[in-house]
Amino acid sequence: MKEQHTTERYTLADLENWSKATQDADPPIRLGVLGDPVAHSLSPQMQNAALRACKIDMQYARFHIRANELRSALRFLRALDFVGVNLTVPHKIAAFAQMDHSEESASRAGAVNTIRVRDRKLLGSNTDGEGFLRAIRTEFSVDVRDLRVLILGAGGGAGHAIAWQCALENCERLVLVNRTYEKAQALAERLRPFFAGPRVLGPAARLEATAWDEAALRAQLADVDLIVNATPLGMNPSDPSPIPARLLAPHHMVFDCVYGPSKTSLLRAADEAGARGANGLSMLLHQGALSFSIWFDREAPIDVMRAALL
Ligand code: NAP
């Protein structure tokens, strides 16, 4: 009888003694997600269902890797027989500089969420932007190109990828908000060429970086359709909502990249305001299916992956 270790959480110390740490793992662990925190990640259950459905004899595990351990962890991945990994908070931006080669999806965002290991080299890609796009279509039956979008957490890995995707889609309007304002401002400068043409009528600029304070947000939200939370606020049940209900209106669509067993504080605020909301589960599904295709050069069994998440 084969043992499964999919719910287990490995560490850097385990990677250092990999054959001992995984001597009972069958099938072998050759894929995983690296993050801190990582216990919440539903990627293992989704990716392991896909591996089983495709009769690929390996498994996908969680790795609790702290920010200062990433470089060492990536060194072990090169040496061990890994197919690839996903990266989650807080590694996506730091990992970019450590790739041997990056696909355009990663280099434009300056962030990596999918690594493929080939000939001891790390190939970085980013499937968050495309995963986000598909999730918005699924959840709200609209295309990003028709929307005025505000991103909270535009300075992070997911925020960068989503902002680039919105720019590539030529969305109506993009507002970048970040706790560290300078990062949102720097990203806006890079995206400016995409927003040179006029599109919306009225006085609102098509591209803006704005400070994270209530007055600035209130002013922006009057000219926004889709609000995206790309901060980790909401991962912890006691987190406050990144935007209070009093700033939300019924016409808003609220997409929280965070997902979990219960509603996040932002989605509860959306309910209170009568706005439509969706959590990050469908983004997880789509970005994960795209990662699977990168690792195995084949289409992912998306229905199996969706069923595993539900
Ligand atoms: P990250 O690279 O560490 O970025 C975090 C971002 O959030 C930064 O912009 C940071 O601002 C901001 N931030 C952090 N703590 C904050 C706080 N207490 N208040 C306000 N802003 C704060 O993380 P990431 O990888 O982009 O992930 C962000 C979130 O998205 C995570 O919850 C992750 O699970 C989720 N996510 C979900 C999916 C999915 O498929 N559903 C995909 C990707 C990401 P500063 O620049 O000021 O530090």
CSV table of C-alpha atoms and ligand atoms in Angstrom, one decimal:
chain,number,residue,atom,x,y,z
A,1,MET,CA,0.0,0.0,0.0
A,2,LYS,CA,1.4,3.3,-1.0
A,3,GLU,CA,1.9,6.1,1.5
A,4,GLN,CA,0.9,9.6,0.8
A,5,HIS,CA,2.6,12.6,2.4
A,6,THR,CA,0.7,15.3,0.7
A,7,THR,CA,-0.4,17.1,3.8
A,8,GLU,CA,3.0,17.2,5.4
A,9,ARG,CA,5.1,20.4,5.6
A,10,TYR,CA,8.7,20.0,4.9
A,11,THR,CA,11.5,22.5,5.8
A,12,LEU,CA,14.9,23.6,4.7
A,13,ALA,CA,16.4,21.0,7.1
A,14,ASP,CA,14.4,18.3,5.3
A,15,LEU,CA,15.8,19.4,1.9
A,16,GLU,CA,19.3,19.2,3.4
A,17,ASN,CA,18.6,15.5,4.3
A,18,TRP,CA,16.1,14.8,1.5
A,19,SER,CA,16.6,11.1,1.0
A,20,LYS,CA,16.2,10.5,4.8
A,21,ALA,CA,13.3,12.9,5.2
A,22,THR,CA,11.4,11.3,2.3
A,23,GLN,CA,12.4,7.7,2.7
A,24,ASP,CA,8.7,6.7,3.1
A,25,ALA,CA,7.3,9.0,0.5
A,26,ASP,CA,5.8,6.9,-2.3
A,27,PRO,CA,5.4,8.1,-5.0
A,28,PRO,CA,8.4,10.4,-4.7
A,29,ILE,CA,8.0,14.2,-4.0
A,30,ARG,CA,9.2,16.0,-7.0
A,31,LEU,CA,6.9,19.1,-6.9
A,32,GLY,CA,5.8,21.5,-4.2
A,33,VAL,CA,5.0,25.0,-3.0
A,34,LEU,CA,7.5,27.1,-1.1
A,35,GLY,CA,6.1,29.8,1.2
A,36,ASP,CA,5.8,31.4,4.7
A,37,PRO,CA,3.1,30.8,5.7
A,38,VAL,CA,2.3,27.8,3.6
A,39,ALA,CA,0.1,25.6,5.8
A,40,HIS,CA,-3.0,27.2,4.3
A,41,SER,CA,-2.1,26.4,0.7
A,42,LEU,CA,-4.6,24.2,-1.2
A,43,SER,CA,-2.1,23.7,-4.1
A,44,PRO,CA,-1.1,20.2,-2.9
A,45,GLN,CA,-4.6,18.8,-3.0
A,46,MET,CA,-5.3,20.3,-6.4
A,47,GLN,CA,-2.0,19.3,-8.0
A,48,ASN,CA,-1.9,15.8,-6.5
A,49,ALA,CA,-5.4,15.1,-7.9
A,50,ALA,CA,-4.1,16.2,-11.3
A,51,LEU,CA,-1.0,14.0,-11.0
A,52,ARG,CA,-3.1,11.0,-10.1
A,53,ALA,CA,-5.6,11.7,-12.9
A,54,CYS,CA,-2.7,11.9,-15.4
A,55,LYS,CA,-1.0,8.8,-13.9
A,56,ILE,CA,2.2,10.7,-13.2
A,57,ASP,CA,4.0,8.8,-10.5
A,58,MET,CA,5.1,11.7,-8.2
A,59,GLN,CA,3.6,14.0,-5.6
A,60,TYR,CA,3.5,17.6,-4.7
A,61,ALA,CA,4.2,18.8,-1.1
A,62,ARG,CA,4.3,21.9,1.1
A,63,PHE,CA,7.6,23.5,2.1
A,64,HIS,CA,7.8,26.0,4.9
A,65,ILE,CA,10.7,28.2,3.7
A,66,ARG,CA,11.4,31.5,5.4
A,67,ALA,CA,12.5,34.6,3.4
A,68,ASN,CA,16.1,34.2,4.4
A,69,GLU,CA,16.1,30.5,3.4
A,70,LEU,CA,14.9,30.9,-0.1
A,71,ARG,CA,18.4,31.0,-1.8
A,72,SER,CA,19.4,27.7,0.0
A,73,ALA,CA,16.1,26.0,-0.8
A,74,LEU,CA,16.5,26.9,-4.5
A,75,ARG,CA,20.0,25.5,-4.5
A,76,PHE,CA,18.7,22.2,-3.2
A,77,LEU,CA,16.0,22.1,-5.8
A,78,ARG,CA,18.6,22.4,-8.5
A,79,ALA,CA,20.5,19.4,-7.1
A,80,LEU,CA,17.6,17.2,-6.2
A,81,ASP,CA,15.4,15.5,-8.8
A,82,PHE,CA,12.6,18.1,-8.7
A,83,VAL,CA,10.4,18.8,-11.7
A,84,GLY,CA,9.5,22.3,-10.4
A,85,VAL,CA,7.8,24.3,-7.7
A,86,ASN,CA,5.3,27.1,-7.1
A,87,LEU,CA,6.3,30.1,-5.0
A,88,THR,CA,3.9,31.9,-2.7
A,89,VAL,CA,4.2,34.8,-0.2
A,90,PRO,CA,6.8,36.2,0.4
A,91,HIS,CA,9.1,34.7,-2.2
A,92,LYS,CA,7.9,35.7,-5.7
A,93,ILE,CA,9.9,38.9,-6.1
A,94,ALA,CA,13.0,37.7,-4.3
A,95,ALA,CA,13.1,34.6,-6.5
A,96,PHE,CA,13.2,36.5,-9.7
A,97,ALA,CA,16.8,37.5,-9.3
A,98,GLN,CA,17.8,33.8,-8.7
A,99,MET,CA,16.5,32.3,-11.9
A,100,ASP,CA,18.9,31.0,-14.6
A,101,HIS,CA,16.3,32.0,-17.2
A,102,SER,CA,12.9,33.8,-17.0
A,103,GLU,CA,10.0,33.7,-19.3
A,104,GLU,CA,8.5,37.0,-20.4
A,105,SER,CA,5.6,36.5,-18.0
A,106,ALA,CA,8.1,36.6,-15.1
A,107,SER,CA,10.5,39.2,-16.4
A,108,ARG,CA,7.8,41.8,-17.1
A,109,ALA,CA,6.3,41.4,-13.6
A,110,GLY,CA,9.7,41.0,-11.9
A,111,ALA,CA,8.1,38.1,-10.0
A,112,VAL,CA,8.0,34.3,-10.3
A,113,ASN,CA,5.3,31.9,-9.1
A,114,THR,CA,6.3,28.8,-11.2
A,115,ILE,CA,9.8,27.3,-11.5
A,116,ARG,CA,10.6,24.5,-13.8
A,117,VAL,CA,13.9,22.7,-13.1
A,118,ARG,CA,15.7,21.4,-16.2
A,119,ASP,CA,19.3,20.3,-16.4
A,120,ARG,CA,19.9,21.8,-12.9
A,121,LYS,CA,18.8,25.2,-14.2
A,122,LEU,CA,15.8,27.1,-12.8
A,123,LEU,CA,13.4,28.5,-15.4
A,124,GLY,CA,11.0,31.1,-13.9
A,125,SER,CA,7.5,31.9,-15.2
A,126,ASN,CA,4.5,33.7,-13.8
A,127,THR,CA,1.0,32.3,-14.2
A,128,ASP,CA,-0.7,34.7,-11.7
A,129,GLY,CA,-1.6,37.3,-14.3
A,130,GLU,CA,-3.3,34.9,-16.7
A,131,GLY,CA,-4.9,33.0,-13.8
A,132,PHE,CA,-6.3,36.3,-12.5
A,133,LEU,CA,-7.8,37.1,-15.9
A,134,ARG,CA,-9.5,33.7,-16.2
A,135,ALA,CA,-10.8,34.0,-12.6
A,136,ILE,CA,-12.4,37.4,-13.3
A,137,ARG,CA,-14.1,36.0,-16.4
A,138,THR,CA,-15.4,33.0,-14.4
A,139,GLU,CA,-16.5,34.9,-11.3
A,140,PHE,CA,-18.0,38.0,-12.8
A,141,SER,CA,-18.7,37.1,-16.5
A,142,VAL,CA,-16.7,40.2,-17.6
A,143,ASP,CA,-13.4,40.9,-19.3
A,144,VAL,CA,-10.8,42.9,-17.6
A,145,ARG,CA,-10.3,45.1,-20.7
A,146,ASP,CA,-13.8,46.6,-20.0
A,147,LEU,CA,-13.1,47.5,-16.4
A,148,ARG,CA,-11.7,50.2,-14.3
A,149,VAL,CA,-9.5,48.3,-11.8
A,150,LEU,CA,-8.0,49.2,-8.4
A,151,ILE,CA,-5.3,46.9,-7.0
A,152,LEU,CA,-4.4,46.9,-3.3
A,153,GLY,CA,-0.9,45.5,-2.7
A,154,ALA,CA,0.4,46.6,-6.1
A,155,GLY,CA,3.9,46.4,-4.8
A,156,GLY,CA,3.9,42.6,-4.2
A,157,GLY,CA,4.4,39.6,-6.5
A,158,ALA,CA,0.8,39.0,-7.2
A,159,GLY,CA,0.0,42.7,-7.4
A,160,HIS,CA,2.7,43.2,-10.1
A,161,ALA,CA,1.6,40.3,-12.2
A,162,ILE,CA,-2.1,41.4,-12.0
A,163,ALA,CA,-1.2,45.0,-12.8
A,164,TRP,CA,0.8,43.9,-15.9
A,165,GLN,CA,-2.0,41.7,-17.1
A,166,CYS,CA,-4.5,44.6,-16.7
A,167,ALA,CA,-2.1,46.8,-18.8
A,168,LEU,CA,-1.6,44.1,-21.5
A,169,GLU,CA,-5.4,43.7,-21.7
A,170,ASN,CA,-5.7,47.5,-22.1
A,171,CYS,CA,-8.2,47.8,-19.3
A,172,GLU,CA,-10.2,51.1,-19.1
A,173,ARG,CA,-8.4,52.4,-16.0
A,174,LEU,CA,-5.9,51.2,-13.5
A,175,VAL,CA,-5.3,52.5,-10.0
A,176,LEU,CA,-2.3,51.1,-8.1
A,177,VAL,CA,-2.4,51.3,-4.3
A,178,ASN,CA,0.4,50.0,-1.9
A,179,ARG,CA,1.3,50.4,1.7
A,180,THR,CA,4.8,51.5,0.5
A,181,TYR,CA,3.6,54.1,-2.0
A,182,GLU,CA,6.9,54.4,-3.8
A,183,LYS,CA,6.5,50.8,-5.2
A,184,ALA,CA,3.1,51.6,-6.7
A,185,GLN,CA,4.6,54.8,-8.1
A,186,ALA,CA,7.5,52.9,-9.7
A,187,LEU,CA,5.2,50.4,-11.2
A,188,ALA,CA,2.9,53.1,-12.6
A,189,GLU,CA,5.9,54.6,-14.4
A,190,ARG,CA,6.7,51.3,-16.1
A,191,LEU,CA,3.1,50.8,-17.2
A,192,ARG,CA,2.5,54.3,-18.4
A,193,PRO,CA,3.1,53.6,-22.1
A,194,PHE,CA,0.1,51.2,-22.1
A,195,PHE,CA,-2.2,54.0,-21.0
A,196,ALA,CA,-1.1,56.7,-23.3
A,197,GLY,CA,-4.3,56.7,-25.4
A,198,PRO,CA,-7.6,58.2,-24.2
A,199,ARG,CA,-10.4,55.7,-23.4
A,200,VAL,CA,-12.7,56.7,-20.7
A,201,LEU,CA,-14.7,59.9,-20.8
A,202,GLY,CA,-14.4,62.2,-17.9
A,203,PRO,CA,-11.6,63.8,-15.8
A,204,ALA,CA,-10.2,60.6,-14.2
A,205,ALA,CA,-6.7,59.7,-15.4
A,206,ARG,CA,-6.4,56.2,-16.9
A,207,LEU,CA,-3.4,55.2,-14.8
A,208,GLU,CA,-2.7,56.4,-11.2
A,209,ALA,CA,-0.7,55.4,-8.2
A,210,THR,CA,-2.3,56.5,-5.0
A,211,ALA,CA,-1.5,56.6,-1.3
A,212,TRP,CA,-3.2,54.1,1.0
A,213,ASP,CA,-5.4,56.4,3.0
A,214,GLU,CA,-9.2,56.7,3.3
A,215,ALA,CA,-9.6,60.0,1.6
A,216,ALA,CA,-7.5,59.0,-1.4
A,217,LEU,CA,-9.3,55.6,-1.7
A,218,ARG,CA,-12.7,57.2,-1.4
A,219,ALA,CA,-11.9,59.6,-4.3
A,220,GLN,CA,-10.6,56.8,-6.5
A,221,LEU,CA,-13.4,54.3,-5.8
A,222,ALA,CA,-16.0,56.5,-7.4
A,223,ASP,CA,-14.3,55.7,-10.8
A,224,VAL,CA,-13.5,52.0,-10.2
A,225,ASP,CA,-15.5,48.9,-11.1
A,226,LEU,CA,-13.2,46.1,-9.9
A,227,ILE,CA,-11.3,46.1,-6.6
A,228,VAL,CA,-8.6,43.5,-6.2
A,229,ASN,CA,-6.9,42.6,-2.9
A,230,ALA,CA,-3.4,41.4,-3.6
A,231,THR,CA,-2.2,41.8,0.0
A,232,PRO,CA,-2.1,39.0,2.5
A,233,LEU,CA,-4.7,40.8,4.6
A,234,GLY,CA,-7.4,38.2,5.2
A,235,MET,CA,-5.1,35.2,5.5
A,236,ASN,CA,-5.5,35.5,9.2
A,237,PRO,CA,-9.2,35.4,10.4
A,238,SER,CA,-8.4,38.4,12.7
A,239,ASP,CA,-7.1,40.6,9.9
A,240,PRO,CA,-9.0,43.8,9.3
A,241,SER,CA,-10.6,44.4,5.9
A,242,PRO,CA,-8.2,46.2,3.6
A,243,ILE,CA,-11.1,48.4,2.6
A,244,PRO,CA,-13.9,49.2,5.0
A,245,ALA,CA,-17.5,48.6,4.0
A,246,ARG,CA,-18.3,52.3,4.1
A,247,LEU,CA,-16.1,52.9,1.1
A,248,LEU,CA,-17.7,50.2,-1.0
A,249,ALA,CA,-20.8,50.6,-3.2
A,250,PRO,CA,-23.2,48.1,-4.8
A,251,HIS,CA,-21.7,48.6,-8.3
A,252,HIS,CA,-18.3,47.4,-7.2
A,253,MET,CA,-16.9,43.9,-8.0
A,254,VAL,CA,-14.6,42.8,-5.2
A,255,PHE,CA,-12.0,40.1,-5.9
A,256,ASP,CA,-9.9,38.9,-3.0
A,257,CYS,CA,-6.8,36.9,-4.0
A,258,VAL,CA,-6.9,35.4,-0.5
A,259,TYR,CA,-9.0,32.2,-0.1
A,260,GLY,CA,-9.8,30.2,2.9
A,261,PRO,CA,-12.5,28.1,4.5
A,262,SER,CA,-14.5,31.2,5.7
A,263,LYS,CA,-15.2,34.5,4.2
A,264,THR,CA,-12.4,37.1,4.4
A,265,SER,CA,-13.1,40.4,6.1
A,266,LEU,CA,-13.0,42.1,2.7
A,267,LEU,CA,-15.7,39.8,1.3
A,268,ARG,CA,-17.8,40.4,4.4
A,269,ALA,CA,-17.4,44.1,3.8
A,270,ALA,CA,-18.5,43.6,0.2
A,271,ASP,CA,-21.6,41.8,1.4
A,272,GLU,CA,-22.4,44.6,3.8
A,273,ALA,CA,-22.2,47.2,1.0
A,274,GLY,CA,-24.3,45.1,-1.4
A,275,ALA,CA,-21.3,44.6,-3.7
A,276,ARG,CA,-20.5,41.4,-5.6
A,277,GLY,CA,-17.5,39.5,-4.2
A,278,ALA,CA,-15.3,36.4,-5.0
A,279,ASN,CA,-12.4,34.8,-3.2
A,280,GLY,CA,-9.1,33.7,-4.8
A,281,LEU,CA,-10.0,30.0,-5.3
A,282,SER,CA,-10.7,30.3,-9.0
A,283,MET,CA,-7.4,32.2,-9.5
A,284,LEU,CA,-5.7,29.4,-7.6
A,285,LEU,CA,-7.2,26.9,-9.9
A,286,HIS,CA,-6.3,28.7,-13.1
A,287,GLN,CA,-2.8,29.6,-12.2
A,288,GLY,CA,-2.2,26.1,-10.9
A,289,ALA,CA,-3.5,24.6,-14.2
A,290,LEU,CA,-1.1,26.8,-16.1
A,291,SER,CA,1.8,25.8,-13.8
A,292,PHE,CA,1.0,22.1,-14.5
A,293,SER,CA,1.2,22.7,-18.2
A,294,ILE,CA,4.6,24.3,-17.8
A,295,TRP,CA,5.9,21.4,-15.9
A,296,PHE,CA,4.5,18.6,-18.1
A,297,ASP,CA,4.0,20.2,-21.5
A,298,ARG,CA,0.5,19.1,-21.6
A,299,GLU,CA,-3.0,20.4,-20.7
A,300,ALA,CA,-4.0,20.2,-17.1
A,301,PRO,CA,-7.0,18.1,-16.1
A,302,ILE,CA,-8.8,21.3,-14.9
A,303,ASP,CA,-12.1,19.6,-14.0
A,304,VAL,CA,-10.3,17.2,-11.7
A,305,MET,CA,-8.4,20.0,-10.1
A,306,ARG,CA,-11.6,22.1,-9.6
A,307,ALA,CA,-13.3,19.1,-8.0
A,308,ALA,CA,-10.3,18.6,-5.7
A,309,LEU,CA,-10.6,22.2,-4.5
A,310,LEU,CA,-14.3,22.0,-3.9
B,1,NAP,P1,4.1,39.6,-1.5
B,1,NAP,O1,4.9,39.5,-2.7
B,1,NAP,O2,4.7,39.3,-0.2
B,1,NAP,O3,3.3,41.0,-1.5
B,1,NAP,C1,2.6,41.4,-0.4
B,1,NAP,C2,1.9,42.8,-0.8
B,1,NAP,O4,1.0,43.1,0.2
B,1,NAP,C3,2.9,44.0,-0.8
B,1,NAP,O5,2.4,44.9,-1.8
B,1,NAP,C4,2.8,44.5,0.6
B,1,NAP,O6,3.1,45.9,0.7
B,1,NAP,C5,1.4,44.3,0.9
B,1,NAP,N1,1.2,44.1,2.3
B,1,NAP,C6,1.7,43.1,3.1
B,1,NAP,N2,1.2,43.2,4.4
B,1,NAP,C7,0.4,44.3,4.4
B,1,NAP,C8,-0.4,44.9,5.4
B,1,NAP,N3,-0.4,44.4,6.6
B,1,NAP,N4,-1.2,46.0,5.1
B,1,NAP,C9,-1.2,46.4,3.8
B,1,NAP,N5,-0.4,45.9,2.8
B,1,NAP,C10,0.3,44.8,3.1
B,1,NAP,O7,2.9,38.5,-1.6
B,1,NAP,P2,2.2,37.9,-2.9
B,1,NAP,O8,2.9,36.6,-3.2
B,1,NAP,O9,2.0,38.9,-3.9
B,1,NAP,O10,0.8,37.4,-2.2
B,1,NAP,C11,-0.2,38.4,-1.8
B,1,NAP,C12,-1.5,37.7,-1.4
B,1,NAP,O11,-2.1,37.2,-2.6
B,1,NAP,C13,-1.3,36.5,-0.5
B,1,NAP,O12,-2.4,36.4,0.4
B,1,NAP,C14,-1.4,35.3,-1.5
B,1,NAP,O13,-1.8,34.1,-0.8
B,1,NAP,C15,-2.4,35.8,-2.4
B,1,NAP,N6,-2.3,35.2,-3.7
B,1,NAP,C16,-3.3,34.3,-4.1
B,1,NAP,C17,-3.2,33.7,-5.4
B,1,NAP,C18,-4.3,32.8,-5.8
B,1,NAP,O14,-4.1,32.0,-6.7
B,1,NAP,N7,-5.5,32.9,-5.2
B,1,NAP,C19,-2.2,33.9,-6.2
B,1,NAP,C20,-1.2,34.8,-5.8
B,1,NAP,C21,-1.2,35.4,-4.5
B,1,NAP,P3,4.5,46.6,0.8
B,1,NAP,O15,5.1,46.7,-0.6
B,1,NAP,O16,4.3,47.9,1.5
B,1,NAP,O17,5.3,45.6,1.7
